[in-house]
mmCIF file of N, CA and C in Angstrom:
data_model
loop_
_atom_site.group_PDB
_atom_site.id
_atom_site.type_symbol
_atom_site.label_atom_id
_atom_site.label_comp_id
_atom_site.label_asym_id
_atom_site.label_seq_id
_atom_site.Cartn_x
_atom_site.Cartn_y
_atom_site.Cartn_z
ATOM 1 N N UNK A 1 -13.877 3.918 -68.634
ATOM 2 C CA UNK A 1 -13.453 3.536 -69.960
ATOM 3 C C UNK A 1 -13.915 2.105 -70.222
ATOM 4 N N UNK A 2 -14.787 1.842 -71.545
ATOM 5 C CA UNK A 2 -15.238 0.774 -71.756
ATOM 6 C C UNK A 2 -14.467 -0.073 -72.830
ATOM 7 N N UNK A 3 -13.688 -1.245 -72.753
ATOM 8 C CA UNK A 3 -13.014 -1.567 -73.408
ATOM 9 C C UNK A 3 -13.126 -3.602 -74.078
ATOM 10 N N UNK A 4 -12.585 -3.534 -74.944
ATOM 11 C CA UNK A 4 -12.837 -4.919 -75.497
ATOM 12 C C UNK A 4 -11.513 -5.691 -76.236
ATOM 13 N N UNK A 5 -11.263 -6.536 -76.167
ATOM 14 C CA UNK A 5 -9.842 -7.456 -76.488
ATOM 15 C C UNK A 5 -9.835 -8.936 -76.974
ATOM 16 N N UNK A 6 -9.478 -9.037 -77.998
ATOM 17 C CA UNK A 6 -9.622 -10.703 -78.025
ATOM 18 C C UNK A 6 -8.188 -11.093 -78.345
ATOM 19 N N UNK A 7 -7.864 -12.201 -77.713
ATOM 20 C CA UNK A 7 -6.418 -12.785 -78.087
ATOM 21 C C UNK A 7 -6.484 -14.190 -78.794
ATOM 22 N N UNK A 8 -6.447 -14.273 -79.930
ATOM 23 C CA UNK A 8 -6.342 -15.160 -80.738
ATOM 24 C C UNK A 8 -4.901 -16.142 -80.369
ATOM 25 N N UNK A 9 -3.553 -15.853 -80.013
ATOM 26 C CA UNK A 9 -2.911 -16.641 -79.638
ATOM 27 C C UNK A 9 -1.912 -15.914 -78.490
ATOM 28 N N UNK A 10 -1.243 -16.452 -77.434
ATOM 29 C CA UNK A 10 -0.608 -15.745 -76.404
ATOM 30 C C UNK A 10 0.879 -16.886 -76.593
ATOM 31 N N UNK A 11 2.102 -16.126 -76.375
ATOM 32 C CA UNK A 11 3.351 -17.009 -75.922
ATOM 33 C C UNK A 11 3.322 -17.456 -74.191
ATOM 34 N N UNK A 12 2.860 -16.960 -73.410
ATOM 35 C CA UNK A 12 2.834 -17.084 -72.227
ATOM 36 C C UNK A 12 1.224 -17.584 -71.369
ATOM 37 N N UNK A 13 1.965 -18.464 -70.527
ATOM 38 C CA UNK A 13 0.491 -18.764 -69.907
ATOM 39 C C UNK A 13 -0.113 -18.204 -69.120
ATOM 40 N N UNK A 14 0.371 -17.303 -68.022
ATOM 41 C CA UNK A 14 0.462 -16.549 -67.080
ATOM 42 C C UNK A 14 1.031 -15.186 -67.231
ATOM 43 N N UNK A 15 0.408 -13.906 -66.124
ATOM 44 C CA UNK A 15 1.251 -12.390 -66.522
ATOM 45 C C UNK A 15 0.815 -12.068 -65.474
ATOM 46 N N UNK A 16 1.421 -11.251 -64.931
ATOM 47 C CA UNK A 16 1.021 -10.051 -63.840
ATOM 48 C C UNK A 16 0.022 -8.837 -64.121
ATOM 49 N N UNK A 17 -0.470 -8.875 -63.321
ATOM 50 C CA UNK A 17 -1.627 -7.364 -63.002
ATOM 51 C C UNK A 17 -1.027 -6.442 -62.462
ATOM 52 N N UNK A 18 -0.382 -5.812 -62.839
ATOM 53 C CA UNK A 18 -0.085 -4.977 -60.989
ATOM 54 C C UNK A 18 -0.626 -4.220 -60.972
ATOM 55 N N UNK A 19 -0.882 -3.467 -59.386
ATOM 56 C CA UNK A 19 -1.951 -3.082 -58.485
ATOM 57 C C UNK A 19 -1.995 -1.957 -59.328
ATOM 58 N N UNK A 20 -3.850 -1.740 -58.809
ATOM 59 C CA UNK A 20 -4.048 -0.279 -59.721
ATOM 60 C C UNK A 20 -4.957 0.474 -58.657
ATOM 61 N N UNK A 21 -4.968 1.354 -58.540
ATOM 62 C CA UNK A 21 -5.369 2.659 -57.237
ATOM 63 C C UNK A 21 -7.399 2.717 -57.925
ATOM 64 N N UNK A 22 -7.481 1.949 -58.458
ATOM 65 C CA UNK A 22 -9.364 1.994 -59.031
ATOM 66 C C UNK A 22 -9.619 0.675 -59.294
ATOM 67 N N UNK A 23 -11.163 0.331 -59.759
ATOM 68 C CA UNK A 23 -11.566 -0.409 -59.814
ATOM 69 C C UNK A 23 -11.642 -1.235 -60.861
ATOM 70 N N UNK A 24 -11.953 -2.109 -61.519
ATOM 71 C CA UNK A 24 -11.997 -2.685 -62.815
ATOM 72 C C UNK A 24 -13.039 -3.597 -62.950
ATOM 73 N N UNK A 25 -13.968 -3.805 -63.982
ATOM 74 C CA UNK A 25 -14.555 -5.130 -64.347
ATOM 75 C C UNK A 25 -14.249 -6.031 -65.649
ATOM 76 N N UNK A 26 -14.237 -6.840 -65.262
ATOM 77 C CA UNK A 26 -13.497 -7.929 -66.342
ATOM 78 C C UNK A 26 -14.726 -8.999 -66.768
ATOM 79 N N UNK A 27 -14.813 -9.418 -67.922
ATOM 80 C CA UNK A 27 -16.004 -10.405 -68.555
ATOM 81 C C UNK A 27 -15.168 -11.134 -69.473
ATOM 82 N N UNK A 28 -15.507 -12.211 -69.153
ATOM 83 C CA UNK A 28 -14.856 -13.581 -70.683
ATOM 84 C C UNK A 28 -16.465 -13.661 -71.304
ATOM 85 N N UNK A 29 -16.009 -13.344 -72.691
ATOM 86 C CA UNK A 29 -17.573 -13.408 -73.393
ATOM 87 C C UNK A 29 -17.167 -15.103 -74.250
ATOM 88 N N UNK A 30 -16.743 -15.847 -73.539
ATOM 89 C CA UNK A 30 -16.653 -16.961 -74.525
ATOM 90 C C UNK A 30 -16.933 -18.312 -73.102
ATOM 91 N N UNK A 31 -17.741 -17.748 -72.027
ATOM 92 C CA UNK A 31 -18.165 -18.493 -70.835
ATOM 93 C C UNK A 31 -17.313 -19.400 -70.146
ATOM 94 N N UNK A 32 -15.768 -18.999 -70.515
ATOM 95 C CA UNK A 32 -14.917 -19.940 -69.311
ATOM 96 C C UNK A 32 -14.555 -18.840 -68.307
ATOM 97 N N UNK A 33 -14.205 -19.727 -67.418
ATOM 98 C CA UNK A 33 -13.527 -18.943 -66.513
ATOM 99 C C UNK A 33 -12.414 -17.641 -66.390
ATOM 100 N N UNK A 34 -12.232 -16.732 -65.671
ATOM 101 C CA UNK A 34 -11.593 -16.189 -65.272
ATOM 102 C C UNK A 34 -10.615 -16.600 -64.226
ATOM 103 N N UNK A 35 -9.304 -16.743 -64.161
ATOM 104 C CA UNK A 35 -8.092 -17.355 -63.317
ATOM 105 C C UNK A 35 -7.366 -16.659 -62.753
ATOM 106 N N UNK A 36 -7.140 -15.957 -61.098
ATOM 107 C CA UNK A 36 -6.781 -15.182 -61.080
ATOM 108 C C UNK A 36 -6.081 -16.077 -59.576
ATOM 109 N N UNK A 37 -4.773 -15.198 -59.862
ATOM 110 C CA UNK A 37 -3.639 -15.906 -58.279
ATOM 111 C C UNK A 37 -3.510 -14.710 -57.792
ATOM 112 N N UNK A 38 -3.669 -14.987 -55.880
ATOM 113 C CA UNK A 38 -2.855 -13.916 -55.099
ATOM 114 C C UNK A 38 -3.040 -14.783 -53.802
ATOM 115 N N UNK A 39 -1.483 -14.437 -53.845
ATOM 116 C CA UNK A 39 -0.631 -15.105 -52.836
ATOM 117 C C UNK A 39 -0.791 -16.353 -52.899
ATOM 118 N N UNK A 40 -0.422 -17.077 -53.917
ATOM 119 C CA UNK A 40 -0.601 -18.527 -54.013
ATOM 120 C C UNK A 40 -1.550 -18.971 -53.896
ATOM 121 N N UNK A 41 -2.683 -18.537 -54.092
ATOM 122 C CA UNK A 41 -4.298 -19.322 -54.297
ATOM 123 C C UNK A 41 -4.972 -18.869 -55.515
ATOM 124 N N UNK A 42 -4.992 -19.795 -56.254
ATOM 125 C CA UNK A 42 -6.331 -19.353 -57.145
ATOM 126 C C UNK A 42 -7.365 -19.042 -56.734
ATOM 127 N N UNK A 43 -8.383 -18.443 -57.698
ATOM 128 C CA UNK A 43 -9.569 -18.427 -57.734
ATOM 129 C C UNK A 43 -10.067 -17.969 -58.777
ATOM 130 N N UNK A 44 -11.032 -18.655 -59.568
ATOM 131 C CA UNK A 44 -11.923 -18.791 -60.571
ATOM 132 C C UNK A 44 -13.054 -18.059 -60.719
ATOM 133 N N UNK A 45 -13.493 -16.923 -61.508
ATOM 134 C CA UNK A 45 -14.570 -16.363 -61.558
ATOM 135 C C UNK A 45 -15.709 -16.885 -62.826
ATOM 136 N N UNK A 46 -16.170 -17.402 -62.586
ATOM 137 C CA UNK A 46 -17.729 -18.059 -62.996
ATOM 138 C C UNK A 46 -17.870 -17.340 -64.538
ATOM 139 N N UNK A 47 -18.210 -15.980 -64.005
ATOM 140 C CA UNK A 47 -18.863 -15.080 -65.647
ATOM 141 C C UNK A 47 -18.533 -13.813 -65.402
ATOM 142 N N UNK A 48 -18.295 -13.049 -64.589
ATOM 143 C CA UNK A 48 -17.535 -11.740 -64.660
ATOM 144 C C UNK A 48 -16.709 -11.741 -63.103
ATOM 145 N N UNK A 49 -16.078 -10.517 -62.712
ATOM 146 C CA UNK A 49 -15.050 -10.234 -61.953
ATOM 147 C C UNK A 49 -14.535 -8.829 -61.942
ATOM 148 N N UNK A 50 -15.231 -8.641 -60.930
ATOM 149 C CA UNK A 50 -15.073 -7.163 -60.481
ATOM 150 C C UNK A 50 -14.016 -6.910 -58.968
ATOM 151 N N UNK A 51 -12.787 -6.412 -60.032
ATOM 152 C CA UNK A 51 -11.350 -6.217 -59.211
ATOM 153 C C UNK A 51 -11.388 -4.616 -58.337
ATOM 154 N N UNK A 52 -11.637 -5.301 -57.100
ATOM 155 C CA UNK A 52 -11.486 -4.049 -56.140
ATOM 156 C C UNK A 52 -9.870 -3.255 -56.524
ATOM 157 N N UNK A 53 -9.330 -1.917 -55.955
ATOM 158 C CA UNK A 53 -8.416 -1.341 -55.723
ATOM 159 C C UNK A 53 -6.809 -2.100 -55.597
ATOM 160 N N UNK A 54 -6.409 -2.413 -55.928
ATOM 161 C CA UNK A 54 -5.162 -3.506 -55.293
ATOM 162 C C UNK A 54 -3.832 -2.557 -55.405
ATOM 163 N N UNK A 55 -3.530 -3.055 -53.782
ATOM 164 C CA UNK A 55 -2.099 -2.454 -53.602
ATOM 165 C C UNK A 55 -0.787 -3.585 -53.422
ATOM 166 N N UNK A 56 -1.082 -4.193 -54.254
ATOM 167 C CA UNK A 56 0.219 -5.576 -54.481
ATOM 168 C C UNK A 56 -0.292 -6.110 -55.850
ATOM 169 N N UNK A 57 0.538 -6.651 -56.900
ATOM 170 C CA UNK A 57 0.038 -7.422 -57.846
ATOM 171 C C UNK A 57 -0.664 -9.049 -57.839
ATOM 172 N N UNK A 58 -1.282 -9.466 -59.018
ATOM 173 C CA UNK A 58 -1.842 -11.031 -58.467
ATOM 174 C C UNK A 58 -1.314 -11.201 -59.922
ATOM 175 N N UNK A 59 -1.535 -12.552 -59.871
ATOM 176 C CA UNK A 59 -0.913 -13.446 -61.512
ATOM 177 C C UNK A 59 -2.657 -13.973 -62.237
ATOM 178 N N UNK A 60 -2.513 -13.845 -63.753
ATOM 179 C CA UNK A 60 -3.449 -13.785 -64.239
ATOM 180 C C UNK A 60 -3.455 -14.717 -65.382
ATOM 181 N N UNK A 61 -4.397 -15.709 -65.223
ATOM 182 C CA UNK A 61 -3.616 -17.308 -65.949
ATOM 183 C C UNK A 61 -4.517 -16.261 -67.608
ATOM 184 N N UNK A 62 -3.450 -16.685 -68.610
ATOM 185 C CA UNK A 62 -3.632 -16.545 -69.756
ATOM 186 C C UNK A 62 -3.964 -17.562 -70.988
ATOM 187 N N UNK A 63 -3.790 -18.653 -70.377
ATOM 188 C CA UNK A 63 -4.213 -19.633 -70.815
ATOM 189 C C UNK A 63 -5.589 -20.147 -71.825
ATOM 190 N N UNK A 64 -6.472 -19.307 -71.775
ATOM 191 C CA UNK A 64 -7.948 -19.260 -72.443
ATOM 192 C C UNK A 64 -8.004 -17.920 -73.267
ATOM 193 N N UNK A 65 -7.729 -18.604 -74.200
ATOM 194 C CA UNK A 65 -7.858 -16.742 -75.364
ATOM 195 C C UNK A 65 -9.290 -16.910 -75.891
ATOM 196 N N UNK A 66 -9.453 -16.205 -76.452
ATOM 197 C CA UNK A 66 -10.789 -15.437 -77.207
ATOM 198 C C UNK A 66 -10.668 -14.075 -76.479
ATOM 199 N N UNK A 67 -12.247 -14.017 -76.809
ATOM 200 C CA UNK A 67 -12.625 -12.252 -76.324
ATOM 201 C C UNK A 67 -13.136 -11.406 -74.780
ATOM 202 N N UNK A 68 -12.451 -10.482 -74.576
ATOM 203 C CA UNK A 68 -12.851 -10.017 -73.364
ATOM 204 C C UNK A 68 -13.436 -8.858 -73.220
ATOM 205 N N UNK A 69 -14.140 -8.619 -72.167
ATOM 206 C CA UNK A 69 -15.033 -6.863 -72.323
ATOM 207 C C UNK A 69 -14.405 -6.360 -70.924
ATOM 208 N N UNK A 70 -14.246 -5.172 -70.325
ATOM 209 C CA UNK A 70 -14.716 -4.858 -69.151
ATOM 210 C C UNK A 70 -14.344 -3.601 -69.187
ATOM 211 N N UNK A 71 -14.388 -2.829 -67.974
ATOM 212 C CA UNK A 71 -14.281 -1.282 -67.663
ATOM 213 C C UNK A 71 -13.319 -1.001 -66.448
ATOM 214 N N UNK A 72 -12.634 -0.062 -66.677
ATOM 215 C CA UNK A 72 -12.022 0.961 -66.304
ATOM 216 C C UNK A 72 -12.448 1.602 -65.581
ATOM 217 N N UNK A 73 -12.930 1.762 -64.094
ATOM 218 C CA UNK A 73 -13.646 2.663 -63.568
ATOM 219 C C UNK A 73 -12.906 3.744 -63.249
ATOM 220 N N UNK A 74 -12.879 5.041 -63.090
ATOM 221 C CA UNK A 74 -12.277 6.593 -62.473
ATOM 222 C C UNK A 74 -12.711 6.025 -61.254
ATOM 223 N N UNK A 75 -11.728 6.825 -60.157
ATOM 224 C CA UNK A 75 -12.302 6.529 -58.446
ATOM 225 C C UNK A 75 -13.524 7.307 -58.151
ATOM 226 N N UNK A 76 -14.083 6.017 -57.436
ATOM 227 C CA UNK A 76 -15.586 6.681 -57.078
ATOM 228 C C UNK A 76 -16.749 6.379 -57.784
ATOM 229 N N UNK A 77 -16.386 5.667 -59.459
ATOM 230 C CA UNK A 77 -17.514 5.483 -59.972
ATOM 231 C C UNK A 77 -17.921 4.422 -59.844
ATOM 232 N N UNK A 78 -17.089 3.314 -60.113
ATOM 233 C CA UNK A 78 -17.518 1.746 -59.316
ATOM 234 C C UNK A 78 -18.979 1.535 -58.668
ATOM 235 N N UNK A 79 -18.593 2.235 -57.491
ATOM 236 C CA UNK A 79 -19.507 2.598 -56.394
ATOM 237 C C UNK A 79 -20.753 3.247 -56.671
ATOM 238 N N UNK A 80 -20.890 4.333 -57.541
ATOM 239 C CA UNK A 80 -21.855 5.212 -57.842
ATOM 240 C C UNK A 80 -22.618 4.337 -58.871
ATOM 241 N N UNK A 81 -21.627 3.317 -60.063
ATOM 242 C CA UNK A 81 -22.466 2.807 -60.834
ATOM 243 C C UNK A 81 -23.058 1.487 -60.600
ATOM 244 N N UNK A 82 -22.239 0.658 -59.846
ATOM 245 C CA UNK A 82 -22.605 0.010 -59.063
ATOM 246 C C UNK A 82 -23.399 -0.711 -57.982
ATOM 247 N N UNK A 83 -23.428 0.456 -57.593
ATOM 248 C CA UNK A 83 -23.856 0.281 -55.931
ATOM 249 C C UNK A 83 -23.332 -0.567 -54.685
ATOM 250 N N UNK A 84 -22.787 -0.224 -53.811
ATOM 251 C CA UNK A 84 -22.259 -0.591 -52.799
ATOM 252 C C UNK A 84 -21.264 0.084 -52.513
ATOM 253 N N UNK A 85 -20.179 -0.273 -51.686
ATOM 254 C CA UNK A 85 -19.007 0.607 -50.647
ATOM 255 C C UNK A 85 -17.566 -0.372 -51.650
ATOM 256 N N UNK A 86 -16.631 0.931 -52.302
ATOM 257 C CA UNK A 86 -15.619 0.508 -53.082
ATOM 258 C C UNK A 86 -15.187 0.082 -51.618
ATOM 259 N N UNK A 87 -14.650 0.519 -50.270
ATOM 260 C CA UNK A 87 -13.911 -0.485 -49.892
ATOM 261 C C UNK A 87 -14.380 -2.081 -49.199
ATOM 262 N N UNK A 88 -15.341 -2.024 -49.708
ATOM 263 C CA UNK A 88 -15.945 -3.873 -49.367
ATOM 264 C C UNK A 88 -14.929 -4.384 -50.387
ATOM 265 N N UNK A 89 -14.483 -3.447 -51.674
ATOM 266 C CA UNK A 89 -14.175 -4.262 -52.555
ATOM 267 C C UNK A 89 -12.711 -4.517 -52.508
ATOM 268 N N UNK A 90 -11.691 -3.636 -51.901
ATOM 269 C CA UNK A 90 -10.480 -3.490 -51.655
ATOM 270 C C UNK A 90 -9.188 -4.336 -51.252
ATOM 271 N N UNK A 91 -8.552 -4.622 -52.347
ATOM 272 C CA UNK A 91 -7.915 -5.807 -52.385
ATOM 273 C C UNK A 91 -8.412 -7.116 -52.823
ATOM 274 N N UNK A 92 -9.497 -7.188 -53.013
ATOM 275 C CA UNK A 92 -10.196 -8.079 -53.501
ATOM 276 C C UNK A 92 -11.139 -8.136 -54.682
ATOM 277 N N UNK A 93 -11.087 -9.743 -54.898
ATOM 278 C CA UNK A 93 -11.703 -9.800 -56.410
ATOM 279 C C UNK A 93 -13.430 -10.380 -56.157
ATOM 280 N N UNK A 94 -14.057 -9.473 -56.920
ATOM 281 C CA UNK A 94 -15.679 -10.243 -56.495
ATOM 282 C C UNK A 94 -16.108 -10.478 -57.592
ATOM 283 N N UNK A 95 -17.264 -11.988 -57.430
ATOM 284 C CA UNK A 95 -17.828 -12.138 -58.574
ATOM 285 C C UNK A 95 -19.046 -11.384 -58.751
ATOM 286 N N UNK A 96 -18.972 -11.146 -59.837
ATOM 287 C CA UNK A 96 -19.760 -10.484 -60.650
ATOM 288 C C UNK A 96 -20.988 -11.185 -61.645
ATOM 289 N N UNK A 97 -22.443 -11.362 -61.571
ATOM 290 C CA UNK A 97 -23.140 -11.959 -62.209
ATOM 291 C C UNK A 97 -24.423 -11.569 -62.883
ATOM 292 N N UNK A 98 -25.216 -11.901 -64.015
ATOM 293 C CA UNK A 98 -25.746 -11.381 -64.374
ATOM 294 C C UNK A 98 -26.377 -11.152 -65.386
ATOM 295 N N UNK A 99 -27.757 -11.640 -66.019
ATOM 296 C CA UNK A 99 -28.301 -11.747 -67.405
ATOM 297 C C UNK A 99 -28.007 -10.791 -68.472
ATOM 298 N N UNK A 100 -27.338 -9.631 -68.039
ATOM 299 C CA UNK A 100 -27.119 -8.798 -69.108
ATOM 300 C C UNK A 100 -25.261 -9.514 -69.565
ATOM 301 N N UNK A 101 -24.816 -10.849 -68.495
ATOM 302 C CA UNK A 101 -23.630 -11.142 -69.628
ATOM 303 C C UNK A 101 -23.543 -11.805 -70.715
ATOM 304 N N UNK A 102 -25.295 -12.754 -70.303
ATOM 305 C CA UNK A 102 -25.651 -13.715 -71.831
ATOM 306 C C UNK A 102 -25.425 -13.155 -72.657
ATOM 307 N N UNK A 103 -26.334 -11.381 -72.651
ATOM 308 C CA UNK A 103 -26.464 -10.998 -73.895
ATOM 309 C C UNK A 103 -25.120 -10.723 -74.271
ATOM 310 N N UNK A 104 -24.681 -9.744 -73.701
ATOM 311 C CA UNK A 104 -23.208 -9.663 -73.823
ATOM 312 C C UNK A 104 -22.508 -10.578 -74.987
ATOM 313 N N UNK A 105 -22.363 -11.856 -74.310
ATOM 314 C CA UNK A 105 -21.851 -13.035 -74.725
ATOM 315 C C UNK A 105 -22.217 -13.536 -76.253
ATOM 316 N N UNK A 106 -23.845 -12.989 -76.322
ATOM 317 C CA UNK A 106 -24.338 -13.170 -77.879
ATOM 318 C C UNK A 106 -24.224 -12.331 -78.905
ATOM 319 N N UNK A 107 -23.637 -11.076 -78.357
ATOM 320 C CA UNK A 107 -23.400 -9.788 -79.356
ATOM 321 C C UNK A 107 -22.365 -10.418 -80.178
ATOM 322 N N UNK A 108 -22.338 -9.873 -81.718
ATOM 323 C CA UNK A 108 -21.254 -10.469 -82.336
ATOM 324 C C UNK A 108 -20.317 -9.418 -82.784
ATOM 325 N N UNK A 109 -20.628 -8.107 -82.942
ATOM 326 C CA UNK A 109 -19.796 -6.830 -82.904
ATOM 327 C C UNK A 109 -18.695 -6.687 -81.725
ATOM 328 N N UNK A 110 -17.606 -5.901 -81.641
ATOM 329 C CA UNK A 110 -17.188 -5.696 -80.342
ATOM 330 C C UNK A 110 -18.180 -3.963 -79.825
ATOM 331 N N UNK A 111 -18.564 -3.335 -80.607
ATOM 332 C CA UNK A 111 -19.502 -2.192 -80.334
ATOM 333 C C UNK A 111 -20.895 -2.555 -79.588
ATOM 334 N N UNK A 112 -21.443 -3.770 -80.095
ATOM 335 C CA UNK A 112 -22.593 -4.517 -79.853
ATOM 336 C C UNK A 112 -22.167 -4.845 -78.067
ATOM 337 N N UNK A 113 -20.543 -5.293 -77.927
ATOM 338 C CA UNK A 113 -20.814 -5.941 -76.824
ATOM 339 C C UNK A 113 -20.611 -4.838 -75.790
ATOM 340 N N UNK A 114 -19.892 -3.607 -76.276
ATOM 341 C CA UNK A 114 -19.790 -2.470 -75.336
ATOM 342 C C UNK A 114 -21.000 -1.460 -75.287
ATOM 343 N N UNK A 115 -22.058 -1.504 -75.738
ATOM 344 C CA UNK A 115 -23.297 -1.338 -75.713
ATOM 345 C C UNK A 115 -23.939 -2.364 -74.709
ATOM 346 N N UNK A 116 -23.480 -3.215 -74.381
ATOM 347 C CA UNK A 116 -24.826 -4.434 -73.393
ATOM 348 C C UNK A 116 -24.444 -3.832 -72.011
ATOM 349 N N UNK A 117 -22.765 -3.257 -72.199
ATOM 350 C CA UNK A 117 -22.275 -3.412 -70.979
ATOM 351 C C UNK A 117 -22.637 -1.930 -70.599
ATOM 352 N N UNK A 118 -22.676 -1.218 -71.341
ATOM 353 C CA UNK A 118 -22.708 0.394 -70.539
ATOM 354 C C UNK A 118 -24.215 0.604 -70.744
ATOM 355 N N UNK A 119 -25.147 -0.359 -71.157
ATOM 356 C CA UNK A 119 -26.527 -0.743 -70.666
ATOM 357 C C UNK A 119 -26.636 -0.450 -69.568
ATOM 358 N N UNK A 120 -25.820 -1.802 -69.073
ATOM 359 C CA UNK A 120 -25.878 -2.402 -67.545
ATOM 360 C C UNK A 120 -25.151 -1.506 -67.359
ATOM 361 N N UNK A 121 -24.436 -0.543 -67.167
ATOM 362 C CA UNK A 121 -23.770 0.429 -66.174
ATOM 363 C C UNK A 121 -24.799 1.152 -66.162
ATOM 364 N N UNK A 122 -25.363 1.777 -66.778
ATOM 365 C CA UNK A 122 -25.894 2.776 -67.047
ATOM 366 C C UNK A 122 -28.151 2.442 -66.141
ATOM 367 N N UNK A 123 -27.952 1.129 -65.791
ATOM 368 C CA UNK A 123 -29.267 0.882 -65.520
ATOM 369 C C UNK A 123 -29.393 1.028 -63.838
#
């Protein structure tokens, strides 16, 4: 499932993820960071963030609104669309990088930007 979100204003700075049994990719199309806590450590993803399987929740700084893209993977597709072993990814968050997020980033539709991305799935 290819999906897109922009938050123009949030009451909270921070929210929970909790764990989800598949994979996910996440993109800030407005080039800040991604902020993500587990177990008391941050870590910052550059330009995308591809969330392995998680069986515990992490905290997810909310702090930077605008617009977001990413996907929903079914189990198994990650991997297939991807390439590599879903459990390298398991429990863990990897960065994700890649000239197809410029474009991404320059689409001004939200259709435009879910088109760059199931490009790149699809390549």
């Amino acid at each position: 499932m290819l999906w897109y979100s922009r938050r123009d204003r949030i009451s909270h700075p921070l929210e929970l993820a909790l764990p989800q049994g598949s994979n996910s990719l996440t993109v800030r199309l407005d080039g800040e960071p991604i902020g993500i806590c587990r177990d008391g450590v941050w870590q910052r993803f550059r330009d995308g963030v591809l969330w392995g399987a998680q069986s515990r929740f992490v905290v997810r700084d909310t702090t930077r609104l605008g617009p977001v893209a990413g996907v929903q993977f079914q189990p198994g597709m990650a991997a297939a669309l991807l390439g590599g072993v879903a459990s390298e990814w398991s429990g863990r968050h990897v960065e994700v990088a890649g000239g197809w997020m410029e474009e991404a980033r320059n689409a001004v539709q939200p259709e435009e930007v879910l088109a760059v991305v199931e490009r790149y799935l699809l390549g």
